[in-house]
Short mmCIF file of C-alpha atoms in Angstrom, two decimals:
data_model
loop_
_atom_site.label_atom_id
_atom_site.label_comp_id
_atom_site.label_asym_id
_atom_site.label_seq_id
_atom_site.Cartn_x
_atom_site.Cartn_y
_atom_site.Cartn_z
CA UNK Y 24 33.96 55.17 -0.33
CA UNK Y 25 34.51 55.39 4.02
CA UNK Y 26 32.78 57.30 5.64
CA UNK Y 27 34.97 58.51 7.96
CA UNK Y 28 33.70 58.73 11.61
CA UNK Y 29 36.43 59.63 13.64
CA UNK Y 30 40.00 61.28 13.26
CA UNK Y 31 42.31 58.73 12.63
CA UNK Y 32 43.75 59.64 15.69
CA UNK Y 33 40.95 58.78 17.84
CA UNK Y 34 40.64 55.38 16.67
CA UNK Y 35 43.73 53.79 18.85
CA UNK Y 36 42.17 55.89 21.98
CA UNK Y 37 39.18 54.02 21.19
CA UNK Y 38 41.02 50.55 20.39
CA UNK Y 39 43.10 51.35 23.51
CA UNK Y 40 39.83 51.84 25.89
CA UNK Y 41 38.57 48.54 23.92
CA UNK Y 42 41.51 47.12 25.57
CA UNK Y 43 41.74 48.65 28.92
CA UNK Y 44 37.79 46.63 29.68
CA UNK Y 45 38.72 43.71 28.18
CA UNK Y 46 41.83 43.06 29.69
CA UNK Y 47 40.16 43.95 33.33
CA UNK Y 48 37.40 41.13 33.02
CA UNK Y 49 40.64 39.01 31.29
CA UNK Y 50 42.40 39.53 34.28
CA UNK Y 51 39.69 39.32 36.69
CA UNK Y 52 38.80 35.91 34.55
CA UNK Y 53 42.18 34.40 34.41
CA UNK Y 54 43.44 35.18 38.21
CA UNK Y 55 40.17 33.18 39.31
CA UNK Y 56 40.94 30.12 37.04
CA UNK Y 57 44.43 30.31 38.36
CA UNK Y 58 43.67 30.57 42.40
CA UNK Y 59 39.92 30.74 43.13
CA UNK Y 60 38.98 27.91 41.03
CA UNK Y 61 41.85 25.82 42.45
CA UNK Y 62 40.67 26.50 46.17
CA UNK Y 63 37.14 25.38 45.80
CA UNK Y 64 38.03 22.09 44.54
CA UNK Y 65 39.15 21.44 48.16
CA UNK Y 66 35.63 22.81 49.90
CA UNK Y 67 33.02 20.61 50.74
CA UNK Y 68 29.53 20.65 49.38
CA UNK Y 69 28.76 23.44 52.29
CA UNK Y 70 31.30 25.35 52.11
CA UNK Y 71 31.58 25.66 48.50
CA UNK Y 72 28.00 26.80 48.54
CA UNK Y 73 28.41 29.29 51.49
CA UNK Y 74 31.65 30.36 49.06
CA UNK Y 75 30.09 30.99 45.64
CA UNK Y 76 26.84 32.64 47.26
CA UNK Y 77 29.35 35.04 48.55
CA UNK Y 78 31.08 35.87 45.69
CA UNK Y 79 27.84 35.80 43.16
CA UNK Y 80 27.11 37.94 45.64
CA UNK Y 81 29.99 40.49 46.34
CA UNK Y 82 30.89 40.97 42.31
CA UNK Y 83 27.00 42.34 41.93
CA UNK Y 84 28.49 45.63 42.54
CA UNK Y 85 29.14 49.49 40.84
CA UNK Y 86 32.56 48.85 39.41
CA UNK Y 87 31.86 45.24 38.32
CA UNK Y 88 29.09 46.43 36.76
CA UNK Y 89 30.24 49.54 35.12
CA UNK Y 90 33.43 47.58 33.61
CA UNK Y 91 31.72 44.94 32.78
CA UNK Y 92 28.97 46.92 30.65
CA UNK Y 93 32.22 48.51 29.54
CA UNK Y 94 33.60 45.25 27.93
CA UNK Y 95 30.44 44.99 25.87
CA UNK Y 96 29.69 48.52 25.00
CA UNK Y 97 32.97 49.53 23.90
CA UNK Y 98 34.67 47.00 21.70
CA UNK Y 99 30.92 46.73 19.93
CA UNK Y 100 31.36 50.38 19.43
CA UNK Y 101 35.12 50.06 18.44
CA UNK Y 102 33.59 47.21 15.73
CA UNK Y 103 30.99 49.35 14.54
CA UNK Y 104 33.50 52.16 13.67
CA UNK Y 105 35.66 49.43 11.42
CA UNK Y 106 31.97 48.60 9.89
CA UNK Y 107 30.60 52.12 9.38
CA UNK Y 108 34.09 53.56 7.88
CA UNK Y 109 34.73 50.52 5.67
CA UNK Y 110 38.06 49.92 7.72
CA UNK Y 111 37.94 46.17 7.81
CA UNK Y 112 40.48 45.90 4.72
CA UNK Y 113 43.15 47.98 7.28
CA UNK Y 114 45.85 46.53 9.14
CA UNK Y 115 43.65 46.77 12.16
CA UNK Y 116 40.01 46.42 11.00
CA UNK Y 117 39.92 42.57 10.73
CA UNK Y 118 41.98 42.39 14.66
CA UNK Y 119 39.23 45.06 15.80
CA UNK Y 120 36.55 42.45 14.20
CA UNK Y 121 38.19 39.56 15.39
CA UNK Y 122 38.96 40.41 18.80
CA UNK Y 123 35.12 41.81 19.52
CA UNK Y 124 33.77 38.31 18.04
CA UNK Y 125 35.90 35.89 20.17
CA UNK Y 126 35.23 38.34 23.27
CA UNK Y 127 31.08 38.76 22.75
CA UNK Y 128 31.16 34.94 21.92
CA UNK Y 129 33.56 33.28 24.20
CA UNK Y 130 33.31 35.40 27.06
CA UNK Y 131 30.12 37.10 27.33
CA UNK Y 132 27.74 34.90 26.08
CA UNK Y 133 29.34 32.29 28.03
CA UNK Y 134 28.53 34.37 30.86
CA UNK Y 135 24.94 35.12 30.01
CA UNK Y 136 24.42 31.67 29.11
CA UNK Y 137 25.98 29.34 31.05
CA UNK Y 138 27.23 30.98 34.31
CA UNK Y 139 24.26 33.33 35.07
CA UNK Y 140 22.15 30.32 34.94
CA UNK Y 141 23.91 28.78 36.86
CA UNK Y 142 24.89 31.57 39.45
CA UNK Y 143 21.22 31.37 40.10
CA UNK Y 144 20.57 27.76 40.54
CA UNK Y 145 23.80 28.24 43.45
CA UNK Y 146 21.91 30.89 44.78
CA UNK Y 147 18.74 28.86 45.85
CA UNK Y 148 20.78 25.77 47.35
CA UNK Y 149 20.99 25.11 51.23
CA UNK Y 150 24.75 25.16 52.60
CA UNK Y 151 23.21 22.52 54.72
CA UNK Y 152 21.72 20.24 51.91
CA UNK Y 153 23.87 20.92 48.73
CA UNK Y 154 22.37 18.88 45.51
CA UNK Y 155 23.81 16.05 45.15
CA UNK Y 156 25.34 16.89 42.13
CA UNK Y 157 26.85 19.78 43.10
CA UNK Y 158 30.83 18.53 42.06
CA UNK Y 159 28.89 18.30 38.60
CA UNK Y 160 28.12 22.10 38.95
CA UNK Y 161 31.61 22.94 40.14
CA UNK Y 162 33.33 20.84 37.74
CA UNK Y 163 30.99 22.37 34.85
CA UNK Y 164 31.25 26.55 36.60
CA UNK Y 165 35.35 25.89 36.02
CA UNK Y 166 35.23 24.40 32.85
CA UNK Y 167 33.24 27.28 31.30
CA UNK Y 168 35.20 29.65 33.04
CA UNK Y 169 38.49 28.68 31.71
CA UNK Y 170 36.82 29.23 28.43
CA UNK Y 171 35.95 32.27 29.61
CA UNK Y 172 38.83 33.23 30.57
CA UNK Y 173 41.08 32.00 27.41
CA UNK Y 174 38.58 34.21 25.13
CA UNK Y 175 39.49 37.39 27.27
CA UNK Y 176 43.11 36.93 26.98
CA UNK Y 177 43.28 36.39 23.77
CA UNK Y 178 41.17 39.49 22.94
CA UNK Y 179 42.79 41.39 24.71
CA UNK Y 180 46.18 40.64 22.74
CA UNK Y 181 44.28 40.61 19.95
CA UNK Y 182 43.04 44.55 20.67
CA UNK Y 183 46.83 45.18 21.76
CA UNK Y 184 47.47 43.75 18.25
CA UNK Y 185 44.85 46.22 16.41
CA UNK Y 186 47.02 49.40 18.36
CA UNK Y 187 50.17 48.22 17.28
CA UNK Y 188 48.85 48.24 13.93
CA UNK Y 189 47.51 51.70 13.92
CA UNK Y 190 50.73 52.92 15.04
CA UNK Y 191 52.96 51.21 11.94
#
C-alpha cells in the first residue's frame, strides 16, 4: 500500500526543482575547479590569503544562501516523497534516492566538514604571515572541492535521469 502524497504530476515539478539547486551549486562547484582553483595555484602565500578571505567572504550572501539551503531542503524533501509513497521500486524512486545520497554525502557534508573548517582557519591567517603550511591547505581546499564538485554533477544527471523516467 502507497500512500500517495502528491499528484503524480507534481512529482517531476518537484524532481525538476531538485534539479534546478543542485545543478546551480554543480555549476557554481565545477566552474571553480575548472578556473578559480587553477588561478590560485599561481598566488603567493599573501595573496592567496587576501584571495580566499575575499571570496569566503563575498559567497556569505542572500542568494548563496537561499540556493544553497535549497540544495539540501529540496532533494531531502523530493527523497522523502519516494520514502513516504513507497515509490522506491519506480523507475525513478531509486535515481531520486540515489542522487540525494551522493549529493548530501559528497557535496554537502564535504562542505560542512571539511571546507567550513577550513574556511575558518583561512579566515584568522595574516596576508602578511601565511602558515607555513598553507600550499598544504590549498592543495587539500582543491582536492575536496573537486570531490565536491564531481558529486554535484553527477546528481544532478542523476535527478535529470529520475525526470526522464517519470516522463516514459
Amino acid at each position: 500500500m502507497t500512500l500517495n502524497i502528491l499528484s503524480e504530476g507534481f512529482v517531476p515539478l518537484l524532481l525538476a526543482a531538485s534539479a534546478f539547486f543542485v545543478g546551480i551549486l554543480a555549476g557554481l562547484f565545477f566552474a571553480y575547479s575548472v578556473s578559480v582553483v587553477l588561478a590560485l595555484k599561481t598566488f603567493s602565500a599573501s595573496a592567496y590569503t587576501i584571495v580566499m578571505q575575499s571570496i569566503n567572504n563575498a559567497i556569505l550572501n542572500v542568494a548563496f544562501g537561499v540556493v544553497f539551503i535549497g540544495s539540501i531542503a529540496v532533494p531531502t524533501v523530493s527523497a522523502s516523497v519516494v520514502l513516504l509513497q513507497g515509490d522506491w521500486t519506480s523507475q525513478y524512486g531509486p535515481l531520486v534516492l540515489l542522487g540525494t545520497a551522493i549529493y548530501l554525502t559528497g557535496t554537502i557534508a564535504v562542505t560542512m566538514n571539511i571546507h567550513l573548517p577550513m574556511n575558518e582557519s583561512i579566515a584568522t591567517w595574516s596576508p602578511a604571515s601565511p602558515p607555513d603550511d598553507w600550499t598544504t591547505v590549498r592543495t587539500r581546499w582543491a582536492r575536496w572541492n573537486h570531490v565536491r564538485a564531481i558529486a554535484a554533477v553527477i546528481s544532478f544527471v542523476i535527478y535529470l535521469s529520475a525526470i526522464v523516467s517519470t516522463l516514459s
